[in-house]
């Protein structure tokens, strides 16, 4: 179930849907995008901590595969909406396994202090309650511990706890048909050693889940699919060399076009489009937005570039266009 939030372009979704992927969605709008791309409802997962009554009703009427429930109040709302429609809502409980992971604090989602999911103890209680509710159909459990994770150890710790929960629920006589393991596998952003491969990830899951029968696994990759499939092309406005020796390479791209560096210090390799033998010099690469935060990087070694030159920000296919805005009334790319 491809994580639509990484890049919701309908042509991207159709490409992945044609290959057999479903969609992990976090809003009615994302569900509508997946449907527009031809992804059938029974391959759509609806996640997110703040689903509205209207969104839940839309998801149930659409017939999505599952609603990933993240809290007891949300469970009550899902049951209420399903009752008003005369349906049994297919629910999966998102568990917060209290595992630290993620490339930055702002993209870590699996610790107890994060807003996502319910505790293991809560999950067991809510699952049992849902199994006895006329308008709820509990199908399984889920987790998602963060993004840009480059070490398999946090995944293994979280998945081991989920495996224990599944075994415990089944021991209580409850039916558990699904196990949603989320996404978060890291992408090689050019400034780091290669992260584990999807094959390494799958082998680890195989070890943790060995012997587990009659269960359907779901996965929610996004960034690892889309990031290195896109670049942001930017033009040089000028190189500003101050008398104190600092160089500012001013581009026509800005934080509204690629907000990741400003939001969580993300690294993007920056490559001149035309090859050059010029000696690289340290530059601060900035955009024209009226914020000091509109800085892509500091002291990056780049060859001297003249006005009109072009550079490519690599690995911009995920959370690039998807998070872009028209701040400063700048048109979208």
Tab-separated table of N, CA and C in Angstrom, residues 65-66 90 92 127 139-142 166 170 176-180 214-217:
chain	number	residue	atom	x	y	z
A	65	UNK	N	-10.269	-1.096	2.378
A	65	UNK	CA	-9.831	-2.367	2.950
A	65	UNK	C	-9.853	-2.360	4.469
A	66	UNK	N	-9.390	-1.244	5.058
A	66	UNK	CA	-9.349	-1.163	6.521
A	66	UNK	C	-9.209	0.287	6.939
A	90	UNK	N	-14.381	-2.334	9.041
A	90	UNK	CA	-13.157	-3.138	9.153
A	90	UNK	C	-12.047	-2.294	9.793
A	92	UNK	N	-8.274	-1.921	11.971
A	92	UNK	CA	-6.968	-2.422	12.396
A	92	UNK	C	-6.445	-1.415	13.412
A	127	UNK	N	-9.157	-4.131	21.265
A	127	UNK	CA	-9.407	-5.197	20.286
A	127	UNK	C	-10.524	-6.115	20.787
A	139	UNK	N	-9.729	-6.589	12.468
A	139	UNK	CA	-9.022	-7.484	11.548
A	139	UNK	C	-7.574	-7.738	11.932
A	140	UNK	N	-6.941	-6.783	12.654
A	140	UNK	CA	-5.529	-6.976	12.955
A	140	UNK	C	-4.928	-5.771	13.636
A	141	UNK	N	-3.593	-5.714	13.617
A	141	UNK	CA	-2.851	-4.634	14.260
A	141	UNK	C	-1.814	-4.075	13.285
A	142	UNK	N	-1.374	-2.860	13.588
A	142	UNK	CA	-0.462	-2.146	12.692
A	142	UNK	C	0.541	-1.348	13.512
A	166	UNK	N	0.093	-10.202	18.579
A	166	UNK	CA	-0.737	-11.107	17.772
A	166	UNK	C	-0.894	-12.455	18.470
A	170	UNK	N	-4.505	-13.937	19.867
A	170	UNK	CA	-4.998	-15.237	19.412
A	170	UNK	C	-5.157	-16.208	20.583
A	176	UNK	N	-7.166	-12.704	14.441
A	176	UNK	CA	-6.257	-11.678	13.920
A	176	UNK	C	-5.845	-12.108	12.518
A	177	UNK	N	-6.343	-11.366	11.527
A	177	UNK	CA	-6.129	-11.748	10.130
A	177	UNK	C	-5.043	-10.932	9.441
A	178	UNK	N	-4.731	-9.743	9.982
A	178	UNK	CA	-3.841	-8.823	9.267
A	178	UNK	C	-2.775	-8.257	10.190
A	179	UNK	N	-1.626	-7.996	9.593
A	179	UNK	CA	-0.520	-7.358	10.304
A	179	UNK	C	0.082	-6.319	9.361
A	180	UNK	N	-0.131	-5.058	9.681
A	180	UNK	CA	0.325	-3.935	8.859
A	180	UNK	C	1.606	-3.393	9.486
A	214	UNK	N	-1.687	-17.998	8.760
A	214	UNK	CA	-3.002	-17.432	8.422
A	214	UNK	C	-3.069	-15.935	8.708
A	215	UNK	N	-2.131	-15.206	8.168
A	215	UNK	CA	-2.131	-13.756	8.360
A	215	UNK	C	-1.738	-13.069	7.065
A	216	UNK	N	-2.318	-11.910	6.831
A	216	UNK	CA	-2.036	-11.137	5.630
A	216	UNK	C	-1.190	-9.935	6.036
A	217	UNK	N	-0.035	-9.793	5.426
A	217	UNK	CA	0.857	-8.676	5.738
A	217	UNK	C	0.562	-7.494	4.821
